mmCIF file with all atom_site columns, C-alpha atoms in Angstrom:
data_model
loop_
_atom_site.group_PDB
_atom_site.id
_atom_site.type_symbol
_atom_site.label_atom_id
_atom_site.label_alt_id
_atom_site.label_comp_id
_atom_site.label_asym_id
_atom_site.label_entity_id
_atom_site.label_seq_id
_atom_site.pdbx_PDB_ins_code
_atom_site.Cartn_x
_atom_site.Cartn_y
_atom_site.Cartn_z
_atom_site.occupancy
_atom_site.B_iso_or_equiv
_atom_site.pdbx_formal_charge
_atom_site.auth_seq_id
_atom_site.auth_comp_id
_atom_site.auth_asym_id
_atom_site.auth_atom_id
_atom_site.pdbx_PDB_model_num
ATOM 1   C CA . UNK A 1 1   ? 5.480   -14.876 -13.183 1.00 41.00 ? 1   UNK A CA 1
ATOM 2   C CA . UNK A 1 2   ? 8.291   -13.843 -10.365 1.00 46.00 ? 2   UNK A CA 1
ATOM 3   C CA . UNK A 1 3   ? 11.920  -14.020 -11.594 1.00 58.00 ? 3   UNK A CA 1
ATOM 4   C CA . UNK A 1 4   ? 14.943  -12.547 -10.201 1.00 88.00 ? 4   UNK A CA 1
ATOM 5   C CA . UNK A 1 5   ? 16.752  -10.013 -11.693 1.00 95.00 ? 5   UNK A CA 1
ATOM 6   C CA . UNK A 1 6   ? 20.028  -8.862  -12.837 1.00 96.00 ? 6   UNK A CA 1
ATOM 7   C CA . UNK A 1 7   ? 22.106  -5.314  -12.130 1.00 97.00 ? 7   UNK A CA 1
ATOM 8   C CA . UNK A 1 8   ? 24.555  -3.974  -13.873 1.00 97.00 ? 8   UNK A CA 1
ATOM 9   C CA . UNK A 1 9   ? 25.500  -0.495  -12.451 1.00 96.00 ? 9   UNK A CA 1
ATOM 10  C CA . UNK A 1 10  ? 26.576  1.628   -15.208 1.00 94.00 ? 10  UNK A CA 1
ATOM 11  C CA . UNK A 1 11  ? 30.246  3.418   -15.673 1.00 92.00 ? 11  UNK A CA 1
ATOM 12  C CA . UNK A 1 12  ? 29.019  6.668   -14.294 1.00 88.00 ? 12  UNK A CA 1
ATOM 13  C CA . UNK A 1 13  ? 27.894  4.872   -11.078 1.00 90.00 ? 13  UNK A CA 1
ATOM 14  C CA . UNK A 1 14  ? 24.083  6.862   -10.819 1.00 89.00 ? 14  UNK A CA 1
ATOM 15  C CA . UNK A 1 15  ? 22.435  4.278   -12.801 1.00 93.00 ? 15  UNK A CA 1
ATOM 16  C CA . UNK A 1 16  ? 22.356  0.576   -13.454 1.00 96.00 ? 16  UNK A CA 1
ATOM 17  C CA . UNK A 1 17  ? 20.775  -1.563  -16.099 1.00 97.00 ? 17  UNK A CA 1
ATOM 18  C CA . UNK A 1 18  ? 17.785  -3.561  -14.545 1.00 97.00 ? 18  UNK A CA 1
ATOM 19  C CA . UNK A 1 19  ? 17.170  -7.097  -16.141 1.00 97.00 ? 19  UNK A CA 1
ATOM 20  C CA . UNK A 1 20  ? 13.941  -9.440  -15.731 1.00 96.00 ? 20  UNK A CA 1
ATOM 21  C CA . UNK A 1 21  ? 15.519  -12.662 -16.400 1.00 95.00 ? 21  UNK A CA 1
ATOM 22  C CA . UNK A 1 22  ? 11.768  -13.922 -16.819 1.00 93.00 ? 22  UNK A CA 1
ATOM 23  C CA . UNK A 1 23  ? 11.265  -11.634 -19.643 1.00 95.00 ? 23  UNK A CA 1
ATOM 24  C CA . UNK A 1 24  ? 14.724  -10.910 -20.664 1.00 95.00 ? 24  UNK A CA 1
ATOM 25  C CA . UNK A 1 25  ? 14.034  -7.804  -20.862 1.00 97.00 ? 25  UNK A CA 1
ATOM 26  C CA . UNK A 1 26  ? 16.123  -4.834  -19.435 1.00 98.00 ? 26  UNK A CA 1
ATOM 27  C CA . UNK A 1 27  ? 15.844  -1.069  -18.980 1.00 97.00 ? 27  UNK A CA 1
ATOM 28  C CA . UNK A 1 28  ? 18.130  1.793   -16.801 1.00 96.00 ? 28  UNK A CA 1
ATOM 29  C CA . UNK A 1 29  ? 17.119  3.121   -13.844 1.00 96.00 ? 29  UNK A CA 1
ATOM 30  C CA . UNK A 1 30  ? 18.536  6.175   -12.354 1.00 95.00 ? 30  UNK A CA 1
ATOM 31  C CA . UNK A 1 31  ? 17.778  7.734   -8.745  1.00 93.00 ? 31  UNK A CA 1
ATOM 32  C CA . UNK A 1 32  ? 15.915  10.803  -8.416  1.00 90.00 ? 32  UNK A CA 1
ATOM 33  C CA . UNK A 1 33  ? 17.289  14.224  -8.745  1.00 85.00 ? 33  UNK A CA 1
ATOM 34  C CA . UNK A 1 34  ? 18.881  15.034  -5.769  1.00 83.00 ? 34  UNK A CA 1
ATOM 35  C CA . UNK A 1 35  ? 17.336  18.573  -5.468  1.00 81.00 ? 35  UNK A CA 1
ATOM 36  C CA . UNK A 1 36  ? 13.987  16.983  -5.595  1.00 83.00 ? 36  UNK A CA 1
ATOM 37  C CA . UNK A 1 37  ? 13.761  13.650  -3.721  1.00 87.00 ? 37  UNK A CA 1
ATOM 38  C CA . UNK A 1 38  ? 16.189  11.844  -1.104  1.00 89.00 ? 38  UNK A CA 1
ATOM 39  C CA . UNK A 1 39  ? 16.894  8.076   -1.993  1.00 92.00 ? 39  UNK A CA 1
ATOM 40  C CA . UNK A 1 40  ? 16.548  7.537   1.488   1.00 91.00 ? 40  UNK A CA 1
ATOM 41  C CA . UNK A 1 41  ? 12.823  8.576   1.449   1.00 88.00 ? 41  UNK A CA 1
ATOM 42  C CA . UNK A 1 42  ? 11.741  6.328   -0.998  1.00 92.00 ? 42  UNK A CA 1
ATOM 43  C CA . UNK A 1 43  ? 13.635  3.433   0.561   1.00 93.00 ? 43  UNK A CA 1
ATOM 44  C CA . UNK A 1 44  ? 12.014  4.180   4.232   1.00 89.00 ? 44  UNK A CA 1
ATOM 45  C CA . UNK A 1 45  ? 8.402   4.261   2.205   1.00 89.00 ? 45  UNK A CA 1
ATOM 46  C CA . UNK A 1 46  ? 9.317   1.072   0.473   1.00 91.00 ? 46  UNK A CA 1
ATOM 47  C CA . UNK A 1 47  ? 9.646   -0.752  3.863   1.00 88.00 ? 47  UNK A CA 1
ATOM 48  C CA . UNK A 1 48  ? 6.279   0.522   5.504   1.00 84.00 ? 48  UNK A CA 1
ATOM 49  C CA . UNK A 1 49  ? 5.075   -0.556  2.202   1.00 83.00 ? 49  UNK A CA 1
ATOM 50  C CA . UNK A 1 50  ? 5.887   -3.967  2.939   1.00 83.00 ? 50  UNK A CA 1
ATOM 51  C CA . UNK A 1 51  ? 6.138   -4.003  6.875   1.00 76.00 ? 51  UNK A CA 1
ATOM 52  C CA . UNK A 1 52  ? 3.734   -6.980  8.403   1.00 66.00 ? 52  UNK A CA 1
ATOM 53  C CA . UNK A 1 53  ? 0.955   -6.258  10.930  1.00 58.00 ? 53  UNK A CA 1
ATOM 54  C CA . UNK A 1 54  ? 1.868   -2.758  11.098  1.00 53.00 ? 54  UNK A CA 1
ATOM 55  C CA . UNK A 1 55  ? -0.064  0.252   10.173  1.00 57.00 ? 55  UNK A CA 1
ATOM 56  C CA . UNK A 1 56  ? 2.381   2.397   7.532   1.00 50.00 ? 56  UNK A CA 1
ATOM 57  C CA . UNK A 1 57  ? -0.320  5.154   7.705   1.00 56.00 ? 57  UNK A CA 1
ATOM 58  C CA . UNK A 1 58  ? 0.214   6.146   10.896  1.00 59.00 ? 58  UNK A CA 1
ATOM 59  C CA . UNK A 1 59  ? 3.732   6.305   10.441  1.00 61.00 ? 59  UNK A CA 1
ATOM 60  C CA . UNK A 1 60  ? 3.297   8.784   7.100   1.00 60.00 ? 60  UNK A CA 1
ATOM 61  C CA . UNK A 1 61  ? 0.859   10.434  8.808   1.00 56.00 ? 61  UNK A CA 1
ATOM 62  C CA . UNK A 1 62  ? 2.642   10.896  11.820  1.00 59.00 ? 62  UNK A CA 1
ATOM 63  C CA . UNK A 1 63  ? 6.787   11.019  11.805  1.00 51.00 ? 63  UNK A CA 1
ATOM 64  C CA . UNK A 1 64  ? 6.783   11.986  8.562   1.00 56.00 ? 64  UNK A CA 1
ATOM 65  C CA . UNK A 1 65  ? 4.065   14.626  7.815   1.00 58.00 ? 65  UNK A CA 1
ATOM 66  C CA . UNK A 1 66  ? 6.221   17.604  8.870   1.00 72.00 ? 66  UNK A CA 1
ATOM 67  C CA . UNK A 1 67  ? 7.014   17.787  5.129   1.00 81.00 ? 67  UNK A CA 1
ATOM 68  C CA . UNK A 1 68  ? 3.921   16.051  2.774   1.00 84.00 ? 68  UNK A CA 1
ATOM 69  C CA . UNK A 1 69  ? 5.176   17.110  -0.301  1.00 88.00 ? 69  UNK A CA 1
ATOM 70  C CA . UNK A 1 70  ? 8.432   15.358  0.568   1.00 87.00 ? 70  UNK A CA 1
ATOM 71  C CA . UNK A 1 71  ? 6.446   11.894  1.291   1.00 88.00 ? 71  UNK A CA 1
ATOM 72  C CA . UNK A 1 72  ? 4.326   12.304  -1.341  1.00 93.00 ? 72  UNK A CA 1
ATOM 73  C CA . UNK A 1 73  ? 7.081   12.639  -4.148  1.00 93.00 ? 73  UNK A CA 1
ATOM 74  C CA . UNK A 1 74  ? 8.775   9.443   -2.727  1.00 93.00 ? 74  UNK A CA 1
ATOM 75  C CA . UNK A 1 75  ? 5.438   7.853   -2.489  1.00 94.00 ? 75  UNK A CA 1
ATOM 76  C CA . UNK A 1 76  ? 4.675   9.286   -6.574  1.00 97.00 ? 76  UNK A CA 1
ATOM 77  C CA . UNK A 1 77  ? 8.397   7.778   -7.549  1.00 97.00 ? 77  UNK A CA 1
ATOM 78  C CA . UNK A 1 78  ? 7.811   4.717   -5.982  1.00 96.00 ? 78  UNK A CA 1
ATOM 79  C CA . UNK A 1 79  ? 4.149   4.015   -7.774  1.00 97.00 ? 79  UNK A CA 1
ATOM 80  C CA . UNK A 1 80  ? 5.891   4.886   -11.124 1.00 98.00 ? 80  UNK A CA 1
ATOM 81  C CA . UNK A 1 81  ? 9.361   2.614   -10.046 1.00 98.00 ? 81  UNK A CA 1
ATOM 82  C CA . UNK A 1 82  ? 6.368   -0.334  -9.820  1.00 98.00 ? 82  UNK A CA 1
ATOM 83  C CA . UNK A 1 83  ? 4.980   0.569   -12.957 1.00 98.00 ? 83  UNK A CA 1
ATOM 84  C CA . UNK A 1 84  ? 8.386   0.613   -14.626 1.00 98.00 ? 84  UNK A CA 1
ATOM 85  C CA . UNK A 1 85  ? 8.747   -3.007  -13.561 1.00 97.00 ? 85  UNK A CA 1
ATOM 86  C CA . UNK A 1 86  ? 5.347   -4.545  -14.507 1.00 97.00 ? 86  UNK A CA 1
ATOM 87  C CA . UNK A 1 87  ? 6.109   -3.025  -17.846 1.00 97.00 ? 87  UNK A CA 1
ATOM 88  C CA . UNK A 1 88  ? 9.213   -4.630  -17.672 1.00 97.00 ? 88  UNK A CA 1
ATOM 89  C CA . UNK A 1 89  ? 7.965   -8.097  -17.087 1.00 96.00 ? 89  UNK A CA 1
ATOM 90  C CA . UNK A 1 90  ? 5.454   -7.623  -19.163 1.00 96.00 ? 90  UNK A CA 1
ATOM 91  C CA . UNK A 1 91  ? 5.616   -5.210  -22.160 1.00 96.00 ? 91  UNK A CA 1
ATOM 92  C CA . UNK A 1 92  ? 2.511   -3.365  -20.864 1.00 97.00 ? 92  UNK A CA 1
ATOM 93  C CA . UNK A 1 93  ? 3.159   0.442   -20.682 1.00 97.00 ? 93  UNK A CA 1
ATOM 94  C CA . UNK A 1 94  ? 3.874   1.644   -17.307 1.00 98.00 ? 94  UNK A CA 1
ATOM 95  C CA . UNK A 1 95  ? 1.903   4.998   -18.719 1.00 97.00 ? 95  UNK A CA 1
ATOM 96  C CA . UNK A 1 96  ? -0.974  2.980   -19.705 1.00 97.00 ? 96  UNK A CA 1
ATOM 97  C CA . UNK A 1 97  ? -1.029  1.261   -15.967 1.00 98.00 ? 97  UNK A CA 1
ATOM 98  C CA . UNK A 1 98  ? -0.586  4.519   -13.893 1.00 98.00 ? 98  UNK A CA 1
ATOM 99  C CA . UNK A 1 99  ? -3.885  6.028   -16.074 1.00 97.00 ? 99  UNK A CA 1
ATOM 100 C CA . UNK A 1 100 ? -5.537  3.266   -14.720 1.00 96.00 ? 100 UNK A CA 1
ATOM 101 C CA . UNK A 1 101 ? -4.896  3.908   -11.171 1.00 96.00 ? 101 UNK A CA 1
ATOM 102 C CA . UNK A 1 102 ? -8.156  5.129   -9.340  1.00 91.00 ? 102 UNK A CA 1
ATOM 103 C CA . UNK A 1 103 ? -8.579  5.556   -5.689  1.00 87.00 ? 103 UNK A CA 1
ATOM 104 C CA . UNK A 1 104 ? -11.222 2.960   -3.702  1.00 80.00 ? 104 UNK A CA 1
ATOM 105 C CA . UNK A 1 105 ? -10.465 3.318   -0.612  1.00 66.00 ? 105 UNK A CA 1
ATOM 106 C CA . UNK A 1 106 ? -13.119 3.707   2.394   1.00 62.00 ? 106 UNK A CA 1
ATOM 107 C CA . UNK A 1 107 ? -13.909 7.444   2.195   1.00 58.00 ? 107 UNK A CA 1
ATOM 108 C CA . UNK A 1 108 ? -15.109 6.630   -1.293  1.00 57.00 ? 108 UNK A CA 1
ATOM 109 C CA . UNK A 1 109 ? -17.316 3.611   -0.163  1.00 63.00 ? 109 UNK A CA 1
ATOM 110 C CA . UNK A 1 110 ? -21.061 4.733   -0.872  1.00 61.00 ? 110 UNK A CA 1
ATOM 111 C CA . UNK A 1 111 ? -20.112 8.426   -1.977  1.00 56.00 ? 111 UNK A CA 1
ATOM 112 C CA . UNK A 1 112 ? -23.095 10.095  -3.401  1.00 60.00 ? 112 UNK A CA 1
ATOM 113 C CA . UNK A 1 113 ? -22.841 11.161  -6.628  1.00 64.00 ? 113 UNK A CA 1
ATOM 114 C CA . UNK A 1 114 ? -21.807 15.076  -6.147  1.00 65.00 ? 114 UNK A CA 1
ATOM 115 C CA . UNK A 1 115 ? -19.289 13.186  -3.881  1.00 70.00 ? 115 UNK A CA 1
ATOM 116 C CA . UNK A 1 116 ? -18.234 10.749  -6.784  1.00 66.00 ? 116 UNK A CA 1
ATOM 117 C CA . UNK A 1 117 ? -16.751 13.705  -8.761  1.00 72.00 ? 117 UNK A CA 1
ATOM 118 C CA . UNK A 1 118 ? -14.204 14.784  -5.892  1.00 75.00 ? 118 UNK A CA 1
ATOM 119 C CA . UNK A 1 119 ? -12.717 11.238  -5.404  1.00 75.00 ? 119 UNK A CA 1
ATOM 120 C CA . UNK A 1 120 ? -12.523 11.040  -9.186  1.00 81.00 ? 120 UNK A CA 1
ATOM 121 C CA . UNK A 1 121 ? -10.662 14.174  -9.383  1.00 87.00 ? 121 UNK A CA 1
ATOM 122 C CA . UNK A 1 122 ? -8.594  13.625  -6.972  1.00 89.00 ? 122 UNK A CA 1
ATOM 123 C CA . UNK A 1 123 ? -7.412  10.212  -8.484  1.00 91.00 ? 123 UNK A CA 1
ATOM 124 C CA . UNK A 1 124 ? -6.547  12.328  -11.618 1.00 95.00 ? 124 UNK A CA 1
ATOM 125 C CA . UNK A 1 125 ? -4.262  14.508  -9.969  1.00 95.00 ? 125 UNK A CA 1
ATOM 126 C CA . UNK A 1 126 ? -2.467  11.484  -8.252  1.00 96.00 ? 126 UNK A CA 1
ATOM 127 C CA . UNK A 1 127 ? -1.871  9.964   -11.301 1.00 97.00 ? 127 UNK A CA 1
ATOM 128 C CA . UNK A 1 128 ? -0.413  13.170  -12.560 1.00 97.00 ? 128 UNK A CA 1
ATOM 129 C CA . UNK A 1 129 ? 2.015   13.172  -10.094 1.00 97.00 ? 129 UNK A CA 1
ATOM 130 C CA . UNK A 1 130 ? 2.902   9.479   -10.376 1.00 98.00 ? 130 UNK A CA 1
ATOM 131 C CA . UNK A 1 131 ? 3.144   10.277  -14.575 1.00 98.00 ? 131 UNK A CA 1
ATOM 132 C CA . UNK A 1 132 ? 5.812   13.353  -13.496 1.00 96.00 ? 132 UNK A CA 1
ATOM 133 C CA . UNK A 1 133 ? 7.569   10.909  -11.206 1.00 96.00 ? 133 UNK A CA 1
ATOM 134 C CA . UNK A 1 134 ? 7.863   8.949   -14.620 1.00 97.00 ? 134 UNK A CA 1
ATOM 135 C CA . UNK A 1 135 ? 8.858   11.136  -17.117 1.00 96.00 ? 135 UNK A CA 1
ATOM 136 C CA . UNK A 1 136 ? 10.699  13.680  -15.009 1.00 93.00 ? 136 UNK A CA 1
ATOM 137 C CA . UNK A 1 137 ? 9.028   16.293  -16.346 1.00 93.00 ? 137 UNK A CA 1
ATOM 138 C CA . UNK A 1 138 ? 10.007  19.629  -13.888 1.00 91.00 ? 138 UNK A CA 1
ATOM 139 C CA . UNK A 1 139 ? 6.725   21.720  -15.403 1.00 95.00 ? 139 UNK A CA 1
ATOM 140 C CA . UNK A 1 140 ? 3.956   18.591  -14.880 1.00 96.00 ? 140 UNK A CA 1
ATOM 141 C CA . UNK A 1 141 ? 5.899   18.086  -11.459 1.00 95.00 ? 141 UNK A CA 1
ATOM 142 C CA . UNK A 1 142 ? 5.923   21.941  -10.372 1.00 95.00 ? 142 UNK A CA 1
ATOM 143 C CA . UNK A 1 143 ? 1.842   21.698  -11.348 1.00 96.00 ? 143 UNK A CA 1
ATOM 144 C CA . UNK A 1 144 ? 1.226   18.738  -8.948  1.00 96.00 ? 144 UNK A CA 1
ATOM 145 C CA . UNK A 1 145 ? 2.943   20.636  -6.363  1.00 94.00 ? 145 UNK A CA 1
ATOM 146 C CA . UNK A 1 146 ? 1.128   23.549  -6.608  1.00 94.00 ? 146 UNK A CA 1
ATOM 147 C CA . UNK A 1 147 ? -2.095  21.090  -6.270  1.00 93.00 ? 147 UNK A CA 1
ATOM 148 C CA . UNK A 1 148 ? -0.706  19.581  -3.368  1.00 93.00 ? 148 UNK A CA 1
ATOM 149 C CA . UNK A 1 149 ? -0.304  23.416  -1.756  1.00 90.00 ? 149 UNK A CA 1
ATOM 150 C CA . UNK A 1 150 ? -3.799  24.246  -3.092  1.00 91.00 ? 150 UNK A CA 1
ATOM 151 C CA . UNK A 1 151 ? -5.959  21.304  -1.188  1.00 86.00 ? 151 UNK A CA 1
ATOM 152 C CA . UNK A 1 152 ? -5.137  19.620  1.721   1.00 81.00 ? 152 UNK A CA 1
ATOM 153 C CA . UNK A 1 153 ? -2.091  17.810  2.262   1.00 85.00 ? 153 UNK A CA 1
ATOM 154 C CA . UNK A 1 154 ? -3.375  14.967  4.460   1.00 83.00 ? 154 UNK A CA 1
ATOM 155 C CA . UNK A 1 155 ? -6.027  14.390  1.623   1.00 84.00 ? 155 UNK A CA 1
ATOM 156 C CA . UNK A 1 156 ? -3.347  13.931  -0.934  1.00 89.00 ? 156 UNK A CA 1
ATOM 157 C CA . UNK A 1 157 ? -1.655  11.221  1.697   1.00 88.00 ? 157 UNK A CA 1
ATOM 158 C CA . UNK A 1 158 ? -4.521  9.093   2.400   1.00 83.00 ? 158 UNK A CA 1
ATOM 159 C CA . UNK A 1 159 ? -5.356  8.760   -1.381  1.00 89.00 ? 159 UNK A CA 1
ATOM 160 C CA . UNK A 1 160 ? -2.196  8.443   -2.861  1.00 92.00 ? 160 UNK A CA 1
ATOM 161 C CA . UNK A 1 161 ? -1.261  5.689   -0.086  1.00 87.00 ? 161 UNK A CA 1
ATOM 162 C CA . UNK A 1 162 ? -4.763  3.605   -0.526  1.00 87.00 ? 162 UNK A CA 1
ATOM 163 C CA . UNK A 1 163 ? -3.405  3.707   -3.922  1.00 93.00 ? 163 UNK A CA 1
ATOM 164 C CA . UNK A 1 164 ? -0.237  2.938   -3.429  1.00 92.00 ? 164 UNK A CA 1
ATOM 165 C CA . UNK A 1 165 ? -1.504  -0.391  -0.908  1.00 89.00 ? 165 UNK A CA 1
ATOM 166 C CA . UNK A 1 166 ? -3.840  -1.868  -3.694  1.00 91.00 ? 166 UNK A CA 1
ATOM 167 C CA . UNK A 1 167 ? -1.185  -1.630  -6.742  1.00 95.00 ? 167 UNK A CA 1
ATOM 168 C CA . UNK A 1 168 ? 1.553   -3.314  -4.476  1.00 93.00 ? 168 UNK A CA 1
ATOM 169 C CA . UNK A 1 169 ? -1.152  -6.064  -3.079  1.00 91.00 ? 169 UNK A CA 1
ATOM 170 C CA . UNK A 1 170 ? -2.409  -6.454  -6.984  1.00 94.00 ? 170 UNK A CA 1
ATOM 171 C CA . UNK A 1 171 ? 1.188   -6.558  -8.689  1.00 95.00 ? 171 UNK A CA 1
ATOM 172 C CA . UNK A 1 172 ? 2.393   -9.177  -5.873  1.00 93.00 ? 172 UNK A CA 1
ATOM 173 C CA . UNK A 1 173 ? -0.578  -11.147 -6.732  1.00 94.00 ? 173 UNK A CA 1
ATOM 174 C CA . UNK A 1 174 ? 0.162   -11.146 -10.251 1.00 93.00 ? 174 UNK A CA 1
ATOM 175 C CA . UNK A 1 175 ? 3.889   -12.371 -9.733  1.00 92.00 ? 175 UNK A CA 1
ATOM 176 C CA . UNK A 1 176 ? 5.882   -9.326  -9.552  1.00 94.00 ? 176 UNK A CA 1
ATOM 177 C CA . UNK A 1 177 ? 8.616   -8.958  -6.739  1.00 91.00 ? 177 UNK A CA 1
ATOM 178 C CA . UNK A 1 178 ? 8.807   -5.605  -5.628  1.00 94.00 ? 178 UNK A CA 1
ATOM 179 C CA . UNK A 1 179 ? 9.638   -5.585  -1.790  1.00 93.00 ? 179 UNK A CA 1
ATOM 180 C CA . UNK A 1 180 ? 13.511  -4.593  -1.584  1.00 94.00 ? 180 UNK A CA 1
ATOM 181 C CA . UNK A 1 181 ? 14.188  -3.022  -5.021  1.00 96.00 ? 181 UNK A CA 1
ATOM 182 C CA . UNK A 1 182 ? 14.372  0.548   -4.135  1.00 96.00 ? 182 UNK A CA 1
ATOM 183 C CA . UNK A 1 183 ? 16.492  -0.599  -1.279  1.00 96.00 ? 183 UNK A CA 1
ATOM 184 C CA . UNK A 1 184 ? 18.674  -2.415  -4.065  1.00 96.00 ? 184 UNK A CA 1
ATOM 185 C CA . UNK A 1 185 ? 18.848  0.661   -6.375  1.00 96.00 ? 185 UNK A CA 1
ATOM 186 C CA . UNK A 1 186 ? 20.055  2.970   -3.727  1.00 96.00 ? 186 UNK A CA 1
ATOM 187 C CA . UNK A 1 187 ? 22.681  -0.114  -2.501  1.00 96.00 ? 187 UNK A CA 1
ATOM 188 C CA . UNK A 1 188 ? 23.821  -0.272  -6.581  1.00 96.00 ? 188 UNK A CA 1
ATOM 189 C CA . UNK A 1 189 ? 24.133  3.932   -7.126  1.00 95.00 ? 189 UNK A CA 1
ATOM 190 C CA . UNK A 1 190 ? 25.451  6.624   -6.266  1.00 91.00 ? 190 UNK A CA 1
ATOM 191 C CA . UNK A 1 191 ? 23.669  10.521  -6.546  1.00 86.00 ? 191 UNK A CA 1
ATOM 192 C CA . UNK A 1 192 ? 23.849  11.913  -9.771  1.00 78.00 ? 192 UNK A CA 1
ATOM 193 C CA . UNK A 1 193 ? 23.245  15.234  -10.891 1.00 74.00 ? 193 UNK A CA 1
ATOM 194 C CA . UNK A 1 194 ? 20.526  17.457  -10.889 1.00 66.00 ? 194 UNK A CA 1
ATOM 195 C CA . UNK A 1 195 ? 18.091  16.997  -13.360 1.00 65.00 ? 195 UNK A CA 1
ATOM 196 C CA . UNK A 1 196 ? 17.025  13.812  -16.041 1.00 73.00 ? 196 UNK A CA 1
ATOM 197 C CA . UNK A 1 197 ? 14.345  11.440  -14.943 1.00 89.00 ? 197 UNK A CA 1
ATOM 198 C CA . UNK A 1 198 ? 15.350  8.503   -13.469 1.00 94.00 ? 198 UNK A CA 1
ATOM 199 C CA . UNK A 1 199 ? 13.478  5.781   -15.598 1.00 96.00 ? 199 UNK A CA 1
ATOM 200 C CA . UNK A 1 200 ? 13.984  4.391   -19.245 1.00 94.00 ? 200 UNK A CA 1
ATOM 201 C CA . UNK A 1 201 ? 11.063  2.532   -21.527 1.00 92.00 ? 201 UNK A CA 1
ATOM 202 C CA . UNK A 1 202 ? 12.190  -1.272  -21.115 1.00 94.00 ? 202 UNK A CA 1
ATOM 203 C CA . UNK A 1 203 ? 13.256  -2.998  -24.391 1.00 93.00 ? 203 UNK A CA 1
#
């Protein structure tokens, strides 16, 4: 199922028109507000997302936790960039695949079940923040941050990344480039203004 794609940056130069040549389908994709995300984050995140024989987490964990919320945006508009592009190849809602997301990573393995309800919760309020990532909605985002405030930071890292890890590892498997297209959004744009979300249904 991989394909390459074409870009087309649009007139106003914050945008361009993404098209999968596989499914010749296209859609626009716009970088994040500027007041709430740096396109530099999500490109840094995009690399330790593919990086070989490293360990990103210690990296997130480490250089970058002096601001979570900041990682964890990037990490949310990444997710939902994916999303955006499965959909694209494949006319499957990228709403319909964040809802799906759940979190199996190891401090799941074997929970008990008054255990079970806290990893499915906090799943939930991942995919929140990936689904405000994708509609740009300021409210559902300013609710996920408040979340994020609430509980513990480092929590909302290791989940959201052990999510992050098994979409990327499932979508690859399934034919979908994704390594370097962040990188080629920010290469193709320029900052826009404040506000709008940065992702269109594909048609």
């Amino acid at each position: 199922m991989s394909g390459p794609y074409t870009w087309s940056t649009l007139p106003e130069g914050d945008g361009v028109e993404l098209r999968d040549t596989a499914s010749q389908r296209s859609t626009i994709l716009r970088r994040p507000p500027p007041d709430l995300l740096e396109m530099d984050d999500i490109v840094r995140i995009e690399a330790l997302a593919f990086r070989e024989g490293d360990r990103p987490q210690a990296e997130l964990f480490g250089a970058m936790d002096t601001d979570p919320l900041r990682v964890l945006t990037g990490m949310n508009w990444l997710i939902a960039f994916w999303a955006v592009l499965w959909d694209l190849r494949t006319g499957e809602p990228a709403d319909g695949l964040i809802r799906s997301l759940d979190y199996n990573g190891p401090w799941r393995s074997g929970a008990i079940p008054e255990r079970e309800q806290v990893w499915h919760t906090m799943s939930q309020r991942v995919r929140s923040g990936v689904l405000a990532a994708l509609t740009g909605n300021p409210e559902a985002h300013r609710v996920y941050e408040d979340e994020v405030r609430r509980l513990a930071p480092d929590v909302f890292l290791h989940v959201t990344l052990t999510i992050m890890d098994t979409l990327s590892r499932d979508l690859v498997r399934r034919g979908l480039g994704l390594d370097g297209m962040a990188a080629g959004l920010a290469e193709r744009t320029r900052p826009g203004p404040a506000g709008g979300p940065s992702f269109s249904p594909p048609r």
